[in-house]
Short mmCIF file of C-alpha atoms and ligand atoms in Angstrom, two decimals:
data_model
loop_
_atom_site.label_atom_id
_atom_site.label_comp_id
_atom_site.label_asym_id
_atom_site.label_seq_id
_atom_site.Cartn_x
_atom_site.Cartn_y
_atom_site.Cartn_z
CA MET A 1 3.55 11.13 13.47
CA THR A 2 1.80 13.09 16.22
CA ASP A 3 -1.26 14.73 14.70
CA LEU A 4 -3.34 11.68 13.82
CA PRO A 5 -6.39 10.58 15.81
CA THR A 6 -6.23 7.42 17.91
CA TYR A 7 -8.62 4.62 16.99
CA PRO A 8 -9.13 2.46 20.10
CA ASP A 9 -10.03 -0.66 18.09
CA LEU A 10 -6.63 -0.59 16.34
CA LYS A 11 -4.76 -0.98 19.64
CA GLY A 12 -3.50 -4.55 19.70
CA ALA A 13 -5.00 -5.33 16.28
CA SER A 14 -3.03 -7.74 14.09
CA VAL A 15 -2.11 -5.71 10.99
CA LEU A 16 -0.26 -6.91 7.90
CA ILE A 17 1.19 -4.43 5.39
CA THR A 18 2.82 -5.30 2.06
CA GLY A 19 5.77 -3.18 0.96
CA GLY A 20 5.87 -1.65 4.42
CA GLY A 21 9.62 -1.08 4.50
CA SER A 22 9.96 2.15 2.54
CA GLY A 23 8.01 4.92 0.83
CA ILE A 24 4.33 5.25 1.66
CA GLY A 25 4.44 1.77 3.19
CA ALA A 26 6.94 2.89 5.84
CA ALA A 27 4.58 5.72 6.83
CA LEU A 28 1.72 3.21 7.05
CA THR A 29 3.83 0.87 9.19
CA GLU A 30 4.64 3.77 11.53
CA GLY A 31 1.01 4.90 11.57
CA PHE A 32 -0.23 1.52 12.78
CA VAL A 33 2.66 1.06 15.23
CA ALA A 34 1.77 4.48 16.70
CA GLN A 35 -1.78 3.19 17.28
CA GLY A 36 -0.38 0.35 19.38
CA ALA A 37 -1.27 -2.25 16.75
CA GLN A 38 0.73 -5.46 16.32
CA VAL A 39 2.18 -4.79 12.91
CA ALA A 40 3.85 -7.19 10.50
CA PHE A 41 5.13 -6.04 7.12
CA ILE A 42 6.36 -7.91 4.08
CA ASP A 43 9.09 -6.36 1.97
CA ILE A 44 11.78 -7.63 -0.37
CA ALA A 45 14.21 -4.84 0.50
CA GLU A 46 15.99 -5.99 3.65
CA GLU A 47 18.20 -3.06 4.58
CA PRO A 48 15.57 -0.27 4.72
CA SER A 49 13.08 -2.66 6.32
CA ARG A 50 15.39 -3.67 9.17
CA ARG A 51 16.37 -0.03 9.67
CA LEU A 52 12.71 1.01 9.86
CA ALA A 53 11.87 -1.73 12.38
CA ALA A 54 14.79 -0.61 14.60
CA GLU A 55 13.84 3.08 14.33
CA LEU A 56 10.22 2.38 15.23
CA HIS A 57 11.32 0.27 18.19
CA ASP A 58 13.38 3.21 19.47
CA ARG A 59 10.53 5.68 18.89
CA TYR A 60 7.52 3.67 20.15
CA GLY A 61 9.01 0.98 22.39
CA HIS A 62 7.81 -1.90 20.21
CA ALA A 63 9.04 -3.02 16.81
CA PRO A 64 6.95 -4.20 13.88
CA LEU A 65 7.67 -7.73 12.67
CA TYR A 66 9.64 -7.62 9.43
CA LEU A 67 8.98 -10.55 7.08
CA LYS A 68 11.33 -10.79 4.13
CA ALA A 69 9.50 -12.18 1.10
CA ASP A 70 9.07 -11.61 -2.61
CA LEU A 71 5.39 -10.86 -3.11
CA THR A 72 5.50 -12.28 -6.64
CA ASP A 73 6.02 -15.73 -5.04
CA VAL A 74 2.57 -16.91 -3.94
CA ASP A 75 3.90 -19.65 -1.64
CA ALA A 76 6.18 -17.13 0.07
CA VAL A 77 3.21 -14.79 0.54
CA ARG A 78 1.19 -17.57 2.17
CA ALA A 79 4.10 -18.48 4.45
CA ALA A 80 4.55 -14.83 5.50
CA VAL A 81 0.85 -14.44 6.25
CA ASP A 82 0.96 -17.59 8.39
CA GLU A 83 4.00 -16.31 10.28
CA ALA A 84 2.33 -12.95 10.97
CA ALA A 85 -0.79 -14.71 12.27
CA ARG A 86 1.31 -17.08 14.43
CA ASP A 87 3.09 -14.14 16.05
CA HIS A 88 0.23 -11.63 16.35
CA GLY A 89 -3.00 -13.62 16.10
CA LEU A 90 -5.42 -13.74 13.17
CA ILE A 91 -4.95 -10.76 10.89
CA SER A 92 -7.73 -8.20 11.20
CA VAL A 93 -6.28 -5.49 8.92
CA LEU A 94 -4.54 -6.16 5.61
CA VAL A 95 -2.98 -3.29 3.66
CA ASN A 96 -1.90 -4.13 0.12
CA ASN A 97 0.53 -1.30 -0.55
CA ALA A 98 3.49 -2.79 -2.43
CA ALA A 99 3.93 -1.89 -6.09
CA TRP A 100 6.54 -1.30 -8.78
CA ASP A 101 5.89 1.80 -10.90
CA ASP A 102 8.54 0.96 -13.49
CA ARG A 103 8.36 3.06 -16.67
CA HIS A 104 8.31 1.11 -19.94
CA GLU A 105 8.13 1.60 -23.70
CA LEU A 106 5.56 -0.45 -25.59
CA THR A 107 8.26 -2.02 -27.72
CA ASP A 108 10.24 -3.20 -24.68
CA VAL A 109 7.42 -5.14 -23.02
CA ASP A 110 7.40 -8.90 -23.55
CA ALA A 111 5.17 -11.48 -21.89
CA GLY A 112 7.69 -12.08 -19.09
CA TYR A 113 7.88 -8.37 -18.23
CA TRP A 114 4.08 -8.03 -18.36
CA ASP A 115 3.55 -10.99 -16.04
CA LYS A 116 6.16 -9.78 -13.55
CA ASN A 117 4.62 -6.31 -13.57
CA GLN A 118 1.14 -7.69 -12.92
CA ALA A 119 2.48 -10.06 -10.26
CA ILE A 120 3.76 -7.22 -8.10
CA ASN A 121 1.16 -4.58 -8.97
CA LEU A 122 -2.03 -6.67 -8.94
CA ARG A 123 -1.70 -10.42 -8.37
CA HIS A 124 -0.24 -10.34 -4.87
CA ALA A 125 -3.20 -8.30 -3.62
CA PHE A 126 -5.51 -11.18 -4.47
CA PHE A 127 -3.35 -13.84 -2.83
CA THR A 128 -2.76 -11.93 0.40
CA ALA A 129 -6.53 -11.36 0.64
CA GLN A 130 -7.13 -15.05 -0.03
CA ALA A 131 -4.63 -15.95 2.68
CA VAL A 132 -6.21 -13.74 5.37
CA ALA A 133 -9.89 -14.18 4.45
CA GLU A 134 -10.61 -17.41 6.36
CA GLY A 135 -9.08 -15.99 9.53
CA MET A 136 -11.07 -12.79 9.19
CA LYS A 137 -14.25 -14.80 8.68
CA ALA A 138 -13.46 -16.88 11.77
CA SER A 139 -12.97 -13.76 13.88
CA GLY A 140 -16.14 -12.09 12.59
CA GLY A 141 -14.72 -9.41 10.30
CA GLY A 142 -11.78 -7.38 9.16
CA SER A 143 -10.63 -4.59 6.88
CA ILE A 144 -8.65 -4.87 3.65
CA ILE A 145 -7.20 -1.74 2.07
CA ASN A 146 -5.70 -1.87 -1.42
CA PHE A 147 -3.52 0.89 -2.82
CA THR A 148 -4.42 1.95 -6.34
CA SER A 149 -3.29 5.17 -8.06
CA THR A 150 -4.80 8.17 -9.81
CA SER A 151 -2.30 7.64 -12.63
CA PHE A 152 -4.69 5.51 -14.68
CA MET A 153 -7.49 8.06 -14.24
CA LEU A 154 -5.21 10.77 -15.63
CA ASN A 155 -4.26 8.85 -18.79
CA ILE A 156 -0.60 8.96 -17.80
CA GLY A 157 1.13 7.08 -20.59
CA GLU A 158 4.52 6.20 -19.14
CA MET A 159 3.67 2.80 -17.67
CA PRO A 160 0.64 1.10 -19.24
CA SER A 161 1.25 -2.25 -17.53
CA TYR A 162 1.31 -0.54 -14.10
CA THR A 163 -1.77 1.60 -14.83
CA ALA A 164 -3.65 -1.46 -16.09
CA ALA A 165 -2.83 -3.22 -12.83
CA LYS A 166 -3.87 -0.20 -10.76
CA ALA A 167 -7.23 -0.05 -12.56
CA GLY A 168 -7.49 -3.78 -11.82
CA ILE A 169 -6.96 -3.07 -8.11
CA ILE A 170 -10.29 -1.22 -8.10
CA GLY A 171 -12.04 -4.15 -9.78
CA LEU A 172 -10.42 -6.51 -7.28
CA THR A 173 -11.48 -4.26 -4.39
CA LYS A 174 -15.10 -4.26 -5.50
CA GLY A 175 -15.14 -7.99 -6.26
CA LEU A 176 -13.65 -8.87 -2.86
CA ALA A 177 -15.99 -6.43 -1.11
CA GLY A 178 -18.97 -8.26 -2.63
CA LYS A 179 -17.59 -11.66 -1.73
CA LEU A 180 -16.42 -10.88 1.80
CA GLY A 181 -18.95 -8.25 2.94
CA PRO A 182 -21.43 -10.87 4.25
CA PHE A 183 -18.70 -11.97 6.69
CA GLY A 184 -18.21 -8.45 8.06
CA ILE A 185 -15.03 -7.88 6.02
CA ARG A 186 -14.75 -4.43 4.46
CA VAL A 187 -12.60 -3.95 1.36
CA ASN A 188 -11.68 -0.46 0.16
CA ALA A 189 -9.04 1.23 -1.97
CA ILE A 190 -6.94 4.35 -1.55
CA ALA A 191 -5.82 6.23 -4.67
CA PRO A 192 -2.90 8.53 -3.92
CA GLY A 193 -1.93 11.39 -6.19
CA TRP A 194 1.76 12.19 -6.57
CA VAL A 195 3.46 11.50 -3.23
CA MET A 196 7.04 12.59 -2.55
CA THR A 197 8.69 9.32 -1.54
CA ASP A 198 12.46 8.94 -1.73
CA ARG A 199 12.04 6.79 -4.87
CA GLN A 200 9.92 9.44 -6.60
CA LYS A 201 12.39 12.16 -5.64
CA GLN A 202 15.38 10.14 -6.85
CA LEU A 203 13.84 9.07 -10.14
CA TRP A 204 11.18 11.46 -11.36
CA VAL A 205 10.56 14.61 -9.32
CA THR A 206 11.89 17.73 -11.03
CA GLU A 207 11.01 21.31 -10.13
CA ASP A 208 9.04 21.72 -13.37
CA ALA A 209 7.12 18.46 -13.01
CA LEU A 210 6.23 19.20 -9.40
CA ASN A 211 5.10 22.76 -10.20
CA GLU A 212 2.93 21.41 -13.00
CA MET A 213 1.27 19.00 -10.55
CA LEU A 214 0.83 21.71 -7.91
CA GLU A 215 -0.88 23.90 -10.54
CA ARG A 216 -3.44 21.12 -10.98
CA GLN A 217 -3.88 20.38 -7.24
CA THR A 218 -6.37 22.51 -5.32
CA LEU A 219 -4.10 22.03 -2.28
CA LYS A 220 -0.80 23.68 -3.13
CA HIS A 221 1.64 21.54 -1.20
CA ALA A 222 3.64 18.53 -2.34
CA LEU A 223 1.98 15.43 -0.82
CA GLN A 224 4.06 13.53 1.74
CA PRO A 225 4.01 9.78 2.55
CA ALA A 226 2.74 10.44 6.09
CA GLU A 227 -0.41 12.00 4.62
CA MET A 228 -1.48 8.58 3.34
CA ALA A 229 -1.50 7.12 6.86
CA GLY A 230 -4.59 9.05 8.04
CA PRO A 231 -6.93 7.76 5.30
CA CYS A 232 -5.58 4.22 5.77
CA LEU A 233 -6.03 4.21 9.56
CA PHE A 234 -9.55 5.55 9.14
CA LEU A 235 -10.52 2.83 6.64
CA ALA A 236 -8.90 0.19 8.85
CA SER A 237 -10.81 1.27 11.95
CA ASN A 238 -14.39 0.84 13.12
CA ALA A 239 -14.90 4.53 12.34
CA ALA A 240 -15.38 3.29 8.77
CA SER A 241 -17.77 0.47 9.75
CA ALA A 242 -20.32 1.43 7.06
CA ILE A 243 -17.76 1.85 4.29
CA SER A 244 -16.87 -0.87 1.81
CA ALA A 245 -16.19 -1.18 -1.94
CA GLN A 246 -15.09 2.46 -2.08
CA VAL A 247 -12.10 4.29 -3.54
CA LEU A 248 -10.80 7.10 -1.38
CA ILE A 249 -8.83 9.55 -3.51
CA ALA A 250 -6.00 11.32 -1.66
CA ASP A 251 -4.48 13.50 -4.38
CA GLY A 252 -4.56 17.03 -3.03
CA GLY A 253 -7.79 17.71 -4.90
CA LEU A 254 -6.63 17.42 -8.47
CA LEU A 255 -8.46 19.65 -10.95
N1 NAD B 301 4.38 7.55 -4.59
C1 NAD B 301 3.39 7.95 -5.37
O1 NAD B 301 3.41 9.06 -5.92
C2 NAD B 301 2.18 7.08 -5.61
C3 NAD B 301 1.16 7.59 -6.42
C4 NAD B 301 0.04 6.81 -6.65
C5 NAD B 301 -0.08 5.56 -6.07
N2 NAD B 301 0.93 5.09 -5.29
C6 NAD B 301 0.74 3.75 -4.73
O2 NAD B 301 1.06 3.75 -3.35
C7 NAD B 301 1.68 2.52 -2.98
C8 NAD B 301 3.05 2.78 -2.39
O3 NAD B 301 3.82 3.49 -3.34
P1 NAD B 301 5.32 3.97 -3.06
O4 NAD B 301 5.53 5.11 -3.97
O5 NAD B 301 5.56 4.10 -1.61
O6 NAD B 301 6.14 2.72 -3.63
P2 NAD B 301 7.70 2.40 -3.45
O7 NAD B 301 8.14 1.81 -4.75
O8 NAD B 301 8.42 3.58 -2.94
O9 NAD B 301 7.68 1.27 -2.32
C9 NAD B 301 7.18 0.00 -2.59
C10 NAD B 301 7.63 -0.95 -1.50
O10 NAD B 301 7.26 -2.26 -1.94
C11 NAD B 301 8.41 -3.11 -1.85
N3 NAD B 301 8.36 -4.12 -2.90
C12 NAD B 301 8.45 -3.90 -4.24
N4 NAD B 301 8.45 -5.07 -4.91
C13 NAD B 301 8.33 -6.05 -3.97
C14 NAD B 301 8.24 -7.47 -4.04
N5 NAD B 301 8.29 -8.13 -5.20
N6 NAD B 301 8.13 -8.16 -2.89
C15 NAD B 301 8.09 -7.51 -1.70
N7 NAD B 301 8.16 -6.17 -1.58
C16 NAD B 301 8.27 -5.44 -2.70
C17 NAD B 301 9.61 -2.18 -2.04
O11 NAD B 301 10.80 -2.74 -1.53
C18 NAD B 301 9.14 -0.93 -1.31
O12 NAD B 301 9.47 -0.98 0.07
C19 NAD B 301 1.77 1.70 -4.29
O13 NAD B 301 0.67 0.82 -4.36
C20 NAD B 301 1.67 2.75 -5.38
O14 NAD B 301 1.12 2.23 -6.58
C21 NAD B 301 2.06 5.81 -5.05
#
Protein backbone atom coordinates (compact mmCIF):
# COMPACT_ATOMS: atom_id res chain seq x y z
CA MET A 1 0.00 0.00 0.00
CA THR A 2 2.37 2.71 -1.19
CA ASP A 3 0.39 5.13 -3.34
CA LEU A 4 -1.99 6.58 -0.76
CA PRO A 5 -1.60 10.07 0.71
CA THR A 6 -0.55 10.49 4.33
CA TYR A 7 -3.01 12.24 6.64
CA PRO A 8 -1.02 13.69 9.56
CA ASP A 9 -4.00 13.64 11.94
CA LEU A 10 -4.34 9.85 11.55
CA LYS A 11 -0.84 9.25 12.94
CA GLY A 12 -1.34 7.90 16.44
CA ALA A 13 -5.14 8.04 16.16
CA SER A 14 -7.07 5.29 17.94
CA VAL A 15 -8.93 3.45 15.17
CA LEU A 16 -11.37 0.56 15.54
CA ILE A 17 -12.40 -1.54 12.53
CA THR A 18 -15.04 -4.30 12.51
CA GLY A 19 -14.38 -7.31 10.32
CA GLY A 20 -10.82 -6.09 9.82
CA GLY A 21 -9.26 -9.53 9.48
CA SER A 22 -9.99 -10.36 5.85
CA GLY A 23 -11.43 -9.00 2.62
CA ILE A 24 -11.91 -5.25 2.36
CA GLY A 25 -11.47 -5.01 6.13
CA ALA A 26 -7.91 -6.33 5.92
CA ALA A 27 -7.08 -3.62 3.37
CA LEU A 28 -8.59 -1.01 5.70
CA THR A 29 -6.59 -2.36 8.65
CA GLU A 30 -3.41 -2.12 6.57
CA GLY A 31 -4.35 1.35 5.32
CA PHE A 32 -4.65 2.74 8.84
CA VAL A 33 -1.56 0.88 10.11
CA ALA A 34 0.38 2.42 7.20
CA GLN A 35 -0.72 5.88 8.43
CA GLY A 36 0.86 5.15 11.81
CA ALA A 37 -2.54 4.90 13.51
CA GLN A 38 -3.10 2.70 16.56
CA VAL A 39 -5.44 0.17 15.03
CA ALA A 40 -7.67 -2.37 16.74
CA PHE A 41 -9.90 -4.70 14.76
CA ILE A 42 -12.71 -7.03 15.75
CA ASP A 43 -13.18 -10.24 13.81
CA ILE A 44 -14.67 -13.64 14.49
CA ALA A 45 -12.25 -15.46 12.18
CA GLU A 46 -9.14 -16.06 14.26
CA GLU A 47 -6.69 -17.63 11.82
CA PRO A 48 -6.72 -14.97 9.06
CA SER A 49 -6.85 -12.21 11.67
CA ARG A 50 -3.77 -13.41 13.56
CA ARG A 51 -1.96 -13.95 10.26
CA LEU A 52 -2.80 -10.40 9.14
CA ALA A 53 -1.61 -8.89 12.43
CA ALA A 54 1.71 -10.75 12.12
CA GLU A 55 2.17 -9.76 8.46
CA LEU A 56 1.49 -6.10 9.21
CA HIS A 57 3.93 -6.20 12.11
CA ASP A 58 6.63 -7.50 9.76
CA ARG A 59 5.78 -4.91 7.09
CA TYR A 60 5.28 -1.77 9.22
CA GLY A 61 7.05 -2.52 12.51
CA HIS A 62 3.88 -2.33 14.60
CA ALA A 63 0.97 -4.74 14.77
CA PRO A 64 -2.72 -3.90 14.98
CA LEU A 65 -4.52 -5.20 18.05
CA TYR A 66 -6.68 -8.18 17.14
CA LEU A 67 -9.83 -8.56 19.26
CA LYS A 68 -11.70 -11.81 18.76
CA ALA A 69 -15.44 -11.26 19.15
CA ASP A 70 -18.75 -12.14 17.55
CA LEU A 71 -20.29 -8.84 16.51
CA THR A 72 -23.79 -10.26 16.89
CA ASP A 73 -23.14 -10.38 20.67
CA VAL A 74 -23.72 -6.83 21.94
CA ASP A 75 -21.96 -7.42 25.28
CA ALA A 76 -18.92 -8.80 23.45
CA VAL A 77 -18.90 -5.73 21.20
CA ARG A 78 -18.94 -3.43 24.22
CA ALA A 79 -16.13 -5.38 25.87
CA ALA A 80 -14.01 -5.23 22.69
CA VAL A 81 -14.55 -1.48 22.35
CA ASP A 82 -13.48 -1.01 25.98
CA GLU A 83 -10.36 -3.10 25.43
CA ALA A 84 -9.40 -1.11 22.33
CA ALA A 85 -9.84 2.16 24.22
CA ARG A 86 -7.84 0.84 27.20
CA ASP A 87 -4.93 -0.08 24.93
CA HIS A 88 -4.97 2.83 22.47
CA GLY A 89 -6.91 5.64 24.15
CA LEU A 90 -10.41 6.86 23.32
CA ILE A 91 -11.44 5.78 19.85
CA SER A 92 -11.44 8.63 17.34
CA VAL A 93 -12.20 6.62 14.18
CA LEU A 94 -14.72 3.78 13.97
CA VAL A 95 -15.11 1.80 10.75
CA ASN A 96 -18.12 -0.51 10.62
CA ASN A 97 -17.05 -2.85 7.83
CA ALA A 98 -18.10 -6.37 8.88
CA ALA A 99 -20.96 -8.02 7.00
CA TRP A 100 -22.26 -11.38 5.81
CA ASP A 101 -23.52 -11.35 2.21
CA ASP A 102 -25.12 -14.78 2.42
CA ARG A 103 -27.44 -15.63 -0.50
CA HIS A 104 -30.92 -16.85 0.45
CA GLU A 105 -34.20 -17.98 -1.08
CA LEU A 106 -37.37 -16.37 0.23
CA THR A 107 -38.75 -19.73 1.27
CA ASP A 108 -35.66 -20.57 3.34
CA VAL A 109 -35.72 -17.46 5.53
CA ASP A 110 -37.26 -17.84 8.99
CA ALA A 111 -37.29 -15.32 11.82
CA GLY A 112 -34.06 -16.71 13.30
CA TYR A 113 -32.19 -16.38 10.00
CA TRP A 114 -33.56 -12.85 9.45
CA ASP A 115 -32.51 -11.70 12.92
CA LYS A 116 -29.02 -13.19 12.58
CA ASN A 117 -28.62 -11.57 9.17
CA GLN A 118 -29.66 -8.16 10.51
CA ALA A 119 -27.48 -8.61 13.59
CA ILE A 120 -24.30 -8.88 11.54
CA ASN A 121 -25.26 -6.61 8.64
CA LEU A 122 -26.95 -3.74 10.50
CA ARG A 123 -27.38 -4.05 14.26
CA HIS A 124 -23.71 -4.17 15.25
CA ALA A 125 -23.08 -0.85 13.49
CA PHE A 126 -25.47 0.84 15.90
CA PHE A 127 -23.98 -0.74 19.02
CA THR A 128 -20.35 -0.04 18.12
CA ALA A 129 -21.32 3.59 17.47
CA GLN A 130 -23.16 3.71 20.78
CA ALA A 131 -20.10 2.28 22.53
CA VAL A 132 -17.65 4.83 21.09
CA ALA A 133 -19.90 7.92 21.08
CA GLU A 134 -19.36 9.08 24.67
CA GLY A 135 -15.59 8.85 24.28
CA MET A 136 -15.70 10.78 21.01
CA LYS A 137 -17.85 13.45 22.64
CA ALA A 138 -15.40 13.69 25.54
CA SER A 139 -12.47 14.16 23.17
CA GLY A 140 -14.28 16.75 21.05
CA GLY A 141 -15.06 14.77 17.92
CA GLY A 142 -14.47 11.73 15.78
CA SER A 143 -15.32 10.01 12.53
CA ILE A 144 -17.57 7.01 11.98
CA ILE A 145 -17.59 5.26 8.61
CA ASN A 146 -20.21 2.63 7.83
CA PHE A 147 -19.91 0.25 4.89
CA THR A 148 -23.07 -0.10 2.85
CA SER A 149 -23.31 -1.58 -0.67
CA THR A 150 -24.56 -0.62 -4.11
CA SER A 151 -26.34 -3.99 -4.28
CA PHE A 152 -29.61 -2.61 -2.92
CA MET A 153 -29.50 0.32 -5.38
CA LEU A 154 -29.18 -2.15 -8.26
CA ASN A 155 -32.19 -4.26 -7.25
CA ILE A 156 -29.98 -7.33 -6.91
CA GLY A 157 -32.38 -10.04 -5.81
CA GLU A 158 -30.13 -12.74 -4.39
CA MET A 159 -30.07 -11.61 -0.75
CA PRO A 160 -33.02 -9.44 0.28
CA SER A 161 -32.21 -9.59 4.01
CA TYR A 162 -28.66 -8.34 3.33
CA THR A 163 -29.80 -5.60 0.93
CA ALA A 164 -32.45 -4.46 3.42
CA ALA A 165 -29.74 -4.17 6.06
CA LYS A 166 -27.42 -2.30 3.69
CA ALA A 167 -30.18 0.21 2.88
CA GLY A 168 -30.65 0.50 6.65
CA ILE A 169 -26.96 1.36 7.04
CA ILE A 170 -27.61 4.57 5.11
CA GLY A 171 -30.56 5.45 7.36
CA LEU A 172 -28.41 4.69 10.40
CA THR A 173 -25.58 6.84 9.00
CA LYS A 174 -27.86 9.82 8.52
CA GLY A 175 -29.59 9.38 11.87
CA LEU A 176 -26.27 9.14 13.75
CA ALA A 177 -24.87 12.08 11.78
CA GLY A 178 -27.79 14.22 12.97
CA LYS A 179 -27.44 13.06 16.55
CA LEU A 180 -23.66 13.27 16.85
CA GLY A 181 -22.81 16.18 14.52
CA PRO A 182 -23.26 18.81 17.28
CA PHE A 183 -20.42 17.06 19.15
CA GLY A 184 -18.04 17.28 16.19
CA ILE A 185 -18.56 13.63 15.23
CA ARG A 186 -18.90 13.01 11.49
CA VAL A 187 -20.76 9.93 10.27
CA ASN A 188 -20.53 8.85 6.63
CA ALA A 189 -21.01 5.72 4.55
CA ILE A 190 -19.02 4.08 1.77
CA ALA A 191 -20.88 2.04 -0.85
CA PRO A 192 -18.53 -0.29 -2.71
CA GLY A 193 -19.42 -1.84 -6.04
CA TRP A 194 -18.22 -5.37 -6.73
CA VAL A 195 -14.83 -5.82 -5.05
CA MET A 196 -12.65 -8.85 -5.73
CA THR A 197 -12.08 -10.22 -2.23
CA ASP A 198 -11.01 -13.83 -1.74
CA ARG A 199 -14.55 -14.67 -0.58
CA GLN A 200 -16.12 -13.15 -3.70
CA LYS A 201 -13.62 -14.97 -5.92
CA GLN A 202 -14.20 -18.30 -4.18
CA LEU A 203 -17.99 -18.09 -4.15
CA TRP A 204 -19.35 -15.90 -6.92
CA VAL A 205 -16.87 -14.43 -9.39
CA THR A 206 -17.05 -16.09 -12.81
CA GLU A 207 -15.56 -14.76 -16.03
CA ASP A 208 -19.03 -14.04 -17.42
CA ALA A 209 -20.31 -12.30 -14.29
CA LEU A 210 -17.19 -10.15 -14.03
CA ASN A 211 -17.32 -9.18 -17.72
CA GLU A 212 -20.96 -8.22 -17.32
CA MET A 213 -20.04 -5.94 -14.40
CA LEU A 214 -17.09 -4.44 -16.28
CA GLU A 215 -19.42 -3.65 -19.20
CA ARG A 216 -21.50 -1.57 -16.78
CA GLN A 217 -18.54 0.12 -15.04
CA THR A 218 -17.11 3.25 -16.67
CA LEU A 219 -13.73 2.17 -15.24
CA LYS A 220 -12.85 -1.11 -16.90
CA HIS A 221 -10.86 -2.83 -14.19
CA ALA A 222 -12.01 -5.27 -11.52
CA LEU A 223 -12.11 -3.36 -8.21
CA GLN A 224 -9.62 -4.50 -5.57
CA PRO A 225 -9.96 -4.37 -1.75
CA ALA A 226 -7.07 -1.90 -1.45
CA GLU A 227 -9.07 0.61 -3.52
CA MET A 228 -11.54 0.96 -0.64
CA ALA A 229 -8.81 2.14 1.74
CA GLY A 230 -8.32 5.55 0.07
CA PRO A 231 -11.96 6.70 0.43
CA CYS A 232 -12.05 5.40 4.02
CA LEU A 233 -8.83 7.16 5.07
CA PHE A 234 -10.08 10.37 3.50
CA LEU A 235 -13.42 10.24 5.36
CA ALA A 236 -11.61 9.36 8.59
CA SER A 237 -9.22 12.30 8.33
CA ASN A 238 -9.56 16.03 8.89
CA ALA A 239 -9.41 16.44 5.12
CA ALA A 240 -13.12 15.56 5.28
CA SER A 241 -13.88 17.98 8.14
CA ALA A 242 -16.92 19.46 6.34
CA ILE A 243 -18.36 16.11 5.28
CA SER A 244 -21.02 14.25 7.23
CA ALA A 245 -24.21 12.27 6.51
CA GLN A 246 -22.92 11.40 3.04
CA VAL A 247 -22.65 8.19 1.02
CA LEU A 248 -19.47 7.90 -1.01
CA ILE A 249 -19.99 5.45 -3.86
CA ALA A 250 -16.84 3.56 -4.89
CA ASP A 251 -18.12 1.31 -7.67
CA GLY A 252 -15.95 2.05 -10.68
CA GLY A 253 -18.58 4.45 -12.02
CA LEU A 254 -21.44 2.08 -12.68
CA LEU A 255 -23.68 3.04 -15.61
N1 LIG B 1 -16.82 -7.38 -1.60
C1 LIG B 1 -17.76 -6.70 -2.25
O1 LIG B 1 -17.93 -6.86 -3.47
C2 LIG B 1 -18.64 -5.71 -1.54
C3 LIG B 1 -19.59 -5.02 -2.30
C4 LIG B 1 -20.41 -4.09 -1.68
C5 LIG B 1 -20.28 -3.85 -0.32
N2 LIG B 1 -19.36 -4.55 0.39
C6 LIG B 1 -19.30 -4.24 1.83
O2 LIG B 1 -17.96 -4.05 2.22
C7 LIG B 1 -17.75 -4.58 3.54
C8 LIG B 1 -16.67 -5.62 3.52
O3 LIG B 1 -17.04 -6.64 2.62
P1 LIG B 1 -16.12 -7.91 2.31
O4 LIG B 1 -16.54 -8.37 0.97
O5 LIG B 1 -14.71 -7.62 2.60
O6 LIG B 1 -16.69 -8.95 3.38
P2 LIG B 1 -16.07 -10.36 3.82
O7 LIG B 1 -17.23 -11.27 4.04
O8 LIG B 1 -15.02 -10.78 2.87
O9 LIG B 1 -15.37 -10.01 5.22
C9 LIG B 1 -16.15 -9.71 6.33
C10 LIG B 1 -15.29 -9.80 7.57
O10 LIG B 1 -16.17 -9.68 8.69
C11 LIG B 1 -15.93 -10.78 9.59
N3 LIG B 1 -17.16 -11.16 10.25
C12 LIG B 1 -18.26 -11.70 9.67
N4 LIG B 1 -19.18 -12.00 10.60
C13 LIG B 1 -18.66 -11.61 11.80
C14 LIG B 1 -19.15 -11.64 13.14
N5 LIG B 1 -20.35 -12.13 13.45
N6 LIG B 1 -18.36 -11.17 14.11
C15 LIG B 1 -17.14 -10.67 13.83
N7 LIG B 1 -16.63 -10.61 12.58
C16 LIG B 1 -17.39 -11.08 11.58
C17 LIG B 1 -15.41 -11.90 8.70
O11 LIG B 1 -14.69 -12.87 9.44
C18 LIG B 1 -14.57 -11.14 7.68
O12 LIG B 1 -13.24 -10.96 8.13
C19 LIG B 1 -19.12 -5.16 3.96
O13 LIG B 1 -19.81 -4.22 4.74
C20 LIG B 1 -19.83 -5.40 2.65
O14 LIG B 1 -21.24 -5.34 2.79
C21 LIG B 1 -18.54 -5.48 -0.17
